[in-house]
Amino acid sequence: MIKQLSKQHKITILCKILKCSTSAYYGWQKGKNRKRELHRRRLTTLVRTTYHGSDRTYGSPRIYKEIKELAVPCSRTHIVKIMQQQQLWAVQKRKFKVTIDSGHDLPVAENILNRDFTADSPNKKWVSDISYIRTKEGWLYLGQL
């Protein structure tokens, strides 16, 4: 019975079995999907290159802007999807926070080591990297060594 059906009917039946539209089949046959796939691959490469070129700091808005400057057709939502698929996330660098108040009139301990940490015998030179220490009176700042 299948031999008696026209080519168009066979394609329609096969598309129903495969759960795809006939327009998708004909688009694939004409090469439309291949062009789309090539564009997606090129866009993915551009996204990855731009992302790594920014030391992983660029998110989708900046990457979108960079790619648009190259005159490559794309949308920001497409860039977002590619970044999610490739697991590319913008890493934000923390802002520098000043923790030392050097503008005070309090006494400052003398730097007697002068960065010479070698010792002749044990217990001659002690150093620490503690900045604050808790006391009964509250937190005290030790200062830089």
mmCIF file with all atom_site columns, C-alpha atoms in Angstrom:
data_model
loop_
_atom_site.group_PDB
_atom_site.id
_atom_site.type_symbol
_atom_site.label_atom_id
_atom_site.label_alt_id
_atom_site.label_comp_id
_atom_site.label_asym_id
_atom_site.label_entity_id
_atom_site.label_seq_id
_atom_site.pdbx_PDB_ins_code
_atom_site.Cartn_x
_atom_site.Cartn_y
_atom_site.Cartn_z
_atom_site.occupancy
_atom_site.B_iso_or_equiv
_atom_site.pdbx_formal_charge
_atom_site.auth_seq_id
_atom_site.auth_comp_id
_atom_site.auth_asym_id
_atom_site.auth_atom_id
_atom_site.pdbx_PDB_model_num
ATOM 1   C CA . MET A 1 1   ? 0.000  0.000  0.000  1.00 0.00 ? 1   MET A CA 1
ATOM 2   C CA . ILE A 1 2   ? 2.884  2.407  0.736  1.00 0.00 ? 2   ILE A CA 1
ATOM 3   C CA . LYS A 1 3   ? 4.178  1.943  -2.845 1.00 0.00 ? 3   LYS A CA 1
ATOM 4   C CA . GLN A 1 4   ? 0.886  3.381  -4.146 1.00 0.00 ? 4   GLN A CA 1
ATOM 5   C CA . LEU A 1 5   ? 1.242  6.650  -2.164 1.00 0.00 ? 5   LEU A CA 1
ATOM 6   C CA . SER A 1 6   ? 2.803  9.693  -3.761 1.00 0.00 ? 6   SER A CA 1
ATOM 7   C CA . LYS A 1 7   ? 6.168  10.981 -2.615 1.00 0.00 ? 7   LYS A CA 1
ATOM 8   C CA . GLN A 1 8   ? 4.497  13.909 -0.844 1.00 0.00 ? 8   GLN A CA 1
ATOM 9   C CA . HIS A 1 9   ? 2.194  11.597 1.126  1.00 0.00 ? 9   HIS A CA 1
ATOM 10  C CA . LYS A 1 10  ? 5.128  9.377  2.110  1.00 0.00 ? 10  LYS A CA 1
ATOM 11  C CA . ILE A 1 11  ? 7.010  12.416 3.407  1.00 0.00 ? 11  ILE A CA 1
ATOM 12  C CA . THR A 1 12  ? 3.931  13.559 5.344  1.00 0.00 ? 12  THR A CA 1
ATOM 13  C CA . ILE A 1 13  ? 3.549  10.130 6.977  1.00 0.00 ? 13  ILE A CA 1
ATOM 14  C CA . LEU A 1 14  ? 7.255  9.904  7.836  1.00 0.00 ? 14  LEU A CA 1
ATOM 15  C CA . CYS A 1 15  ? 7.193  13.400 9.350  1.00 0.00 ? 15  CYS A CA 1
ATOM 16  C CA . LYS A 1 16  ? 4.229  12.434 11.557 1.00 0.00 ? 16  LYS A CA 1
ATOM 17  C CA . ILE A 1 17  ? 6.083  9.315  12.692 1.00 0.00 ? 17  ILE A CA 1
ATOM 18  C CA . LEU A 1 18  ? 9.221  11.348 13.453 1.00 0.00 ? 18  LEU A CA 1
ATOM 19  C CA . LYS A 1 19  ? 7.133  14.127 15.059 1.00 0.00 ? 19  LYS A CA 1
ATOM 20  C CA . CYS A 1 20  ? 8.482  16.921 12.892 1.00 0.00 ? 20  CYS A CA 1
ATOM 21  C CA . SER A 1 21  ? 6.772  19.322 10.525 1.00 0.00 ? 21  SER A CA 1
ATOM 22  C CA . THR A 1 22  ? 6.945  18.881 6.771  1.00 0.00 ? 22  THR A CA 1
ATOM 23  C CA . SER A 1 23  ? 8.264  22.447 6.485  1.00 0.00 ? 23  SER A CA 1
ATOM 24  C CA . ALA A 1 24  ? 11.189 21.463 8.734  1.00 0.00 ? 24  ALA A CA 1
ATOM 25  C CA . TYR A 1 25  ? 11.913 18.512 6.440  1.00 0.00 ? 25  TYR A CA 1
ATOM 26  C CA . TYR A 1 26  ? 11.823 20.633 3.285  1.00 0.00 ? 26  TYR A CA 1
ATOM 27  C CA . GLY A 1 27  ? 13.930 23.326 4.977  1.00 0.00 ? 27  GLY A CA 1
ATOM 28  C CA . TRP A 1 28  ? 16.484 20.685 5.910  1.00 0.00 ? 28  TRP A CA 1
ATOM 29  C CA . GLN A 1 29  ? 16.438 19.356 2.362  1.00 0.00 ? 29  GLN A CA 1
ATOM 30  C CA . LYS A 1 30  ? 17.105 22.827 0.922  1.00 0.00 ? 30  LYS A CA 1
ATOM 31  C CA . GLY A 1 31  ? 19.936 23.442 3.384  1.00 0.00 ? 31  GLY A CA 1
ATOM 32  C CA . LYS A 1 32  ? 18.281 26.148 5.503  1.00 0.00 ? 32  LYS A CA 1
ATOM 33  C CA . ASN A 1 33  ? 19.073 24.324 8.719  1.00 0.00 ? 33  ASN A CA 1
ATOM 34  C CA . ARG A 1 34  ? 22.702 23.901 7.682  1.00 0.00 ? 34  ARG A CA 1
ATOM 35  C CA . LYS A 1 35  ? 23.068 27.656 7.258  1.00 0.00 ? 35  LYS A CA 1
ATOM 36  C CA . ARG A 1 36  ? 21.471 28.209 10.652 1.00 0.00 ? 36  ARG A CA 1
ATOM 37  C CA . GLU A 1 37  ? 23.749 25.614 12.249 1.00 0.00 ? 37  GLU A CA 1
ATOM 38  C CA . LEU A 1 38  ? 26.847 27.205 10.706 1.00 0.00 ? 38  LEU A CA 1
ATOM 39  C CA . HIS A 1 39  ? 25.745 30.636 11.946 1.00 0.00 ? 39  HIS A CA 1
ATOM 40  C CA . ARG A 1 40  ? 25.123 29.226 15.449 1.00 0.00 ? 40  ARG A CA 1
ATOM 41  C CA . ARG A 1 41  ? 28.583 27.631 15.508 1.00 0.00 ? 41  ARG A CA 1
ATOM 42  C CA . ARG A 1 42  ? 30.239 30.857 14.332 1.00 0.00 ? 42  ARG A CA 1
ATOM 43  C CA . LEU A 1 43  ? 28.315 32.839 16.954 1.00 0.00 ? 43  LEU A CA 1
ATOM 44  C CA . THR A 1 44  ? 29.288 30.359 19.673 1.00 0.00 ? 44  THR A CA 1
ATOM 45  C CA . THR A 1 45  ? 32.953 30.725 18.694 1.00 0.00 ? 45  THR A CA 1
ATOM 46  C CA . LEU A 1 46  ? 32.672 34.519 18.772 1.00 0.00 ? 46  LEU A CA 1
ATOM 47  C CA . VAL A 1 47  ? 30.976 34.430 22.191 1.00 0.00 ? 47  VAL A CA 1
ATOM 48  C CA . ARG A 1 48  ? 33.669 32.158 23.648 1.00 0.00 ? 48  ARG A CA 1
ATOM 49  C CA . THR A 1 49  ? 36.507 34.207 22.119 1.00 0.00 ? 49  THR A CA 1
ATOM 50  C CA . THR A 1 50  ? 35.069 37.500 23.389 1.00 0.00 ? 50  THR A CA 1
ATOM 51  C CA . TYR A 1 51  ? 34.373 36.026 26.836 1.00 0.00 ? 51  TYR A CA 1
ATOM 52  C CA . HIS A 1 52  ? 37.894 34.628 27.301 1.00 0.00 ? 52  HIS A CA 1
ATOM 53  C CA . GLY A 1 53  ? 39.430 37.752 25.739 1.00 0.00 ? 53  GLY A CA 1
ATOM 54  C CA . SER A 1 54  ? 37.860 39.800 28.534 1.00 0.00 ? 54  SER A CA 1
ATOM 55  C CA . ASP A 1 55  ? 39.388 37.578 31.262 1.00 0.00 ? 55  ASP A CA 1
ATOM 56  C CA . ARG A 1 56  ? 35.888 36.162 31.884 1.00 0.00 ? 56  ARG A CA 1
ATOM 57  C CA . THR A 1 57  ? 34.518 39.530 33.023 1.00 0.00 ? 57  THR A CA 1
ATOM 58  C CA . TYR A 1 58  ? 32.113 40.233 30.143 1.00 0.00 ? 58  TYR A CA 1
ATOM 59  C CA . GLY A 1 59  ? 28.486 39.240 30.482 1.00 0.00 ? 59  GLY A CA 1
ATOM 60  C CA . SER A 1 60  ? 25.894 39.014 27.722 1.00 0.00 ? 60  SER A CA 1
ATOM 61  C CA . PRO A 1 61  ? 25.389 42.811 27.280 1.00 0.00 ? 61  PRO A CA 1
ATOM 62  C CA . ARG A 1 62  ? 29.070 43.506 26.614 1.00 0.00 ? 62  ARG A CA 1
ATOM 63  C CA . ILE A 1 63  ? 29.542 40.399 24.468 1.00 0.00 ? 63  ILE A CA 1
ATOM 64  C CA . TYR A 1 64  ? 26.455 41.342 22.462 1.00 0.00 ? 64  TYR A CA 1
ATOM 65  C CA . LYS A 1 65  ? 27.872 44.829 21.913 1.00 0.00 ? 65  LYS A CA 1
ATOM 66  C CA . GLU A 1 66  ? 31.252 43.460 20.787 1.00 0.00 ? 66  GLU A CA 1
ATOM 67  C CA . ILE A 1 67  ? 29.662 41.031 18.318 1.00 0.00 ? 67  ILE A CA 1
ATOM 68  C CA . LYS A 1 68  ? 27.319 43.701 16.933 1.00 0.00 ? 68  LYS A CA 1
ATOM 69  C CA . GLU A 1 69  ? 30.380 45.898 16.269 1.00 0.00 ? 69  GLU A CA 1
ATOM 70  C CA . LEU A 1 70  ? 31.668 43.064 14.073 1.00 0.00 ? 70  LEU A CA 1
ATOM 71  C CA . ALA A 1 71  ? 28.403 43.344 12.054 1.00 0.00 ? 71  ALA A CA 1
ATOM 72  C CA . VAL A 1 72  ? 27.368 39.780 12.887 1.00 0.00 ? 72  VAL A CA 1
ATOM 73  C CA . PRO A 1 73  ? 23.569 39.434 13.066 1.00 0.00 ? 73  PRO A CA 1
ATOM 74  C CA . CYS A 1 74  ? 22.443 38.241 16.500 1.00 0.00 ? 74  CYS A CA 1
ATOM 75  C CA . SER A 1 75  ? 20.173 39.082 19.405 1.00 0.00 ? 75  SER A CA 1
ATOM 76  C CA . ARG A 1 76  ? 21.052 39.509 23.070 1.00 0.00 ? 76  ARG A CA 1
ATOM 77  C CA . THR A 1 77  ? 18.709 36.669 24.058 1.00 0.00 ? 77  THR A CA 1
ATOM 78  C CA . HIS A 1 78  ? 20.566 34.381 21.646 1.00 0.00 ? 78  HIS A CA 1
ATOM 79  C CA . ILE A 1 79  ? 23.871 35.394 23.267 1.00 0.00 ? 79  ILE A CA 1
ATOM 80  C CA . VAL A 1 80  ? 22.378 34.635 26.701 1.00 0.00 ? 80  VAL A CA 1
ATOM 81  C CA . LYS A 1 81  ? 21.299 31.148 25.543 1.00 0.00 ? 81  LYS A CA 1
ATOM 82  C CA . ILE A 1 82  ? 24.721 30.406 24.075 1.00 0.00 ? 82  ILE A CA 1
ATOM 83  C CA . MET A 1 83  ? 26.442 31.546 27.285 1.00 0.00 ? 83  MET A CA 1
ATOM 84  C CA . GLN A 1 84  ? 24.142 29.325 29.355 1.00 0.00 ? 84  GLN A CA 1
ATOM 85  C CA . GLN A 1 85  ? 24.724 26.318 27.082 1.00 0.00 ? 85  GLN A CA 1
ATOM 86  C CA . GLN A 1 86  ? 28.494 26.865 27.190 1.00 0.00 ? 86  GLN A CA 1
ATOM 87  C CA . GLN A 1 87  ? 28.362 27.542 30.963 1.00 0.00 ? 87  GLN A CA 1
ATOM 88  C CA . LEU A 1 88  ? 30.034 30.936 30.628 1.00 0.00 ? 88  LEU A CA 1
ATOM 89  C CA . TRP A 1 89  ? 29.384 33.252 33.566 1.00 0.00 ? 89  TRP A CA 1
ATOM 90  C CA . ALA A 1 90  ? 30.793 36.726 34.066 1.00 0.00 ? 90  ALA A CA 1
ATOM 91  C CA . VAL A 1 91  ? 33.137 36.862 37.058 1.00 0.00 ? 91  VAL A CA 1
ATOM 92  C CA . GLN A 1 92  ? 32.922 40.165 38.889 1.00 0.00 ? 92  GLN A CA 1
ATOM 93  C CA . LYS A 1 93  ? 36.086 41.374 40.532 1.00 0.00 ? 93  LYS A CA 1
ATOM 94  C CA . ARG A 1 94  ? 35.592 42.682 44.035 1.00 0.00 ? 94  ARG A CA 1
ATOM 95  C CA . LYS A 1 95  ? 36.117 46.349 44.627 1.00 0.00 ? 95  LYS A CA 1
ATOM 96  C CA . PHE A 1 96  ? 39.075 47.338 46.779 1.00 0.00 ? 96  PHE A CA 1
ATOM 97  C CA . LYS A 1 97  ? 38.026 48.183 50.323 1.00 0.00 ? 97  LYS A CA 1
ATOM 98  C CA . VAL A 1 98  ? 40.318 50.236 52.537 1.00 0.00 ? 98  VAL A CA 1
ATOM 99  C CA . THR A 1 99  ? 40.626 48.629 55.981 1.00 0.00 ? 99  THR A CA 1
ATOM 100 C CA . ILE A 1 100 ? 43.527 50.641 57.386 1.00 0.00 ? 100 ILE A CA 1
ATOM 101 C CA . ASP A 1 101 ? 43.168 54.169 58.736 1.00 0.00 ? 101 ASP A CA 1
ATOM 102 C CA . SER A 1 102 ? 46.695 55.538 58.577 1.00 0.00 ? 102 SER A CA 1
ATOM 103 C CA . GLY A 1 103 ? 45.649 59.111 59.314 1.00 0.00 ? 103 GLY A CA 1
ATOM 104 C CA . HIS A 1 104 ? 45.752 58.954 63.117 1.00 0.00 ? 104 HIS A CA 1
ATOM 105 C CA . ASP A 1 105 ? 47.951 60.244 65.934 1.00 0.00 ? 105 ASP A CA 1
ATOM 106 C CA . LEU A 1 106 ? 48.183 56.926 67.800 1.00 0.00 ? 106 LEU A CA 1
ATOM 107 C CA . PRO A 1 107 ? 51.620 55.412 68.479 1.00 0.00 ? 107 PRO A CA 1
ATOM 108 C CA . VAL A 1 108 ? 52.878 52.969 65.823 1.00 0.00 ? 108 VAL A CA 1
ATOM 109 C CA . ALA A 1 109 ? 55.245 50.133 66.781 1.00 0.00 ? 109 ALA A CA 1
ATOM 110 C CA . GLU A 1 110 ? 58.725 50.317 65.320 1.00 0.00 ? 110 GLU A CA 1
ATOM 111 C CA . ASN A 1 111 ? 59.579 47.890 62.496 1.00 0.00 ? 111 ASN A CA 1
ATOM 112 C CA . ILE A 1 112 ? 62.648 46.256 64.038 1.00 0.00 ? 112 ILE A CA 1
ATOM 113 C CA . LEU A 1 113 ? 62.768 43.251 61.657 1.00 0.00 ? 113 LEU A CA 1
ATOM 114 C CA . ASN A 1 114 ? 62.975 45.314 58.456 1.00 0.00 ? 114 ASN A CA 1
ATOM 115 C CA . ARG A 1 115 ? 61.676 42.249 56.554 1.00 0.00 ? 115 ARG A CA 1
ATOM 116 C CA . ASP A 1 116 ? 64.694 40.188 57.690 1.00 0.00 ? 116 ASP A CA 1
ATOM 117 C CA . PHE A 1 117 ? 62.980 37.008 58.912 1.00 0.00 ? 117 PHE A CA 1
ATOM 118 C CA . THR A 1 118 ? 66.097 34.853 59.319 1.00 0.00 ? 118 THR A CA 1
ATOM 119 C CA . ALA A 1 119 ? 67.015 33.923 62.891 1.00 0.00 ? 119 ALA A CA 1
ATOM 120 C CA . ASP A 1 120 ? 70.098 32.395 64.538 1.00 0.00 ? 120 ASP A CA 1
ATOM 121 C CA . SER A 1 121 ? 68.071 30.209 66.901 1.00 0.00 ? 121 SER A CA 1
ATOM 122 C CA . PRO A 1 122 ? 64.422 29.396 67.681 1.00 0.00 ? 122 PRO A CA 1
ATOM 123 C CA . ASN A 1 123 ? 62.161 31.954 69.385 1.00 0.00 ? 123 ASN A CA 1
ATOM 124 C CA . LYS A 1 124 ? 64.276 34.940 68.341 1.00 0.00 ? 124 LYS A CA 1
ATOM 125 C CA . LYS A 1 125 ? 61.841 36.447 65.821 1.00 0.00 ? 125 LYS A CA 1
ATOM 126 C CA . TRP A 1 126 ? 58.094 36.063 65.844 1.00 0.00 ? 126 TRP A CA 1
ATOM 127 C CA . VAL A 1 127 ? 55.773 37.357 63.130 1.00 0.00 ? 127 VAL A CA 1
ATOM 128 C CA . SER A 1 128 ? 52.051 37.217 62.586 1.00 0.00 ? 128 SER A CA 1
ATOM 129 C CA . ASP A 1 129 ? 49.531 37.953 59.878 1.00 0.00 ? 129 ASP A CA 1
ATOM 130 C CA . ILE A 1 130 ? 46.730 38.816 62.303 1.00 0.00 ? 130 ILE A CA 1
ATOM 131 C CA . SER A 1 131 ? 45.261 42.243 61.677 1.00 0.00 ? 131 SER A CA 1
ATOM 132 C CA . TYR A 1 132 ? 42.673 42.402 64.474 1.00 0.00 ? 132 TYR A CA 1
ATOM 133 C CA . ILE A 1 133 ? 42.582 40.751 67.866 1.00 0.00 ? 133 ILE A CA 1
ATOM 134 C CA . ARG A 1 134 ? 39.657 40.514 70.269 1.00 0.00 ? 134 ARG A CA 1
ATOM 135 C CA . THR A 1 135 ? 40.256 41.804 73.811 1.00 0.00 ? 135 THR A CA 1
ATOM 136 C CA . LYS A 1 136 ? 38.035 42.546 76.835 1.00 0.00 ? 136 LYS A CA 1
ATOM 137 C CA . GLU A 1 137 ? 37.924 46.154 75.669 1.00 0.00 ? 137 GLU A CA 1
ATOM 138 C CA . GLY A 1 138 ? 36.855 45.188 72.123 1.00 0.00 ? 138 GLY A CA 1
ATOM 139 C CA . TRP A 1 139 ? 38.644 44.653 68.808 1.00 0.00 ? 139 TRP A CA 1
ATOM 140 C CA . LEU A 1 140 ? 42.171 46.069 68.542 1.00 0.00 ? 140 LEU A CA 1
ATOM 141 C CA . TYR A 1 141 ? 44.054 46.675 65.306 1.00 0.00 ? 141 TYR A CA 1
ATOM 142 C CA . LEU A 1 142 ? 47.605 45.292 65.294 1.00 0.00 ? 142 LEU A CA 1
ATOM 143 C CA . GLY A 1 143 ? 48.892 47.178 62.239 1.00 0.00 ? 143 GLY A CA 1
ATOM 144 C CA . GLN A 1 144 ? 51.169 46.098 59.413 1.00 0.00 ? 144 GLN A CA 1
ATOM 145 C CA . LEU A 1 145 ? 54.454 44.351 60.051 1.00 0.00 ? 145 LEU A CA 1
#
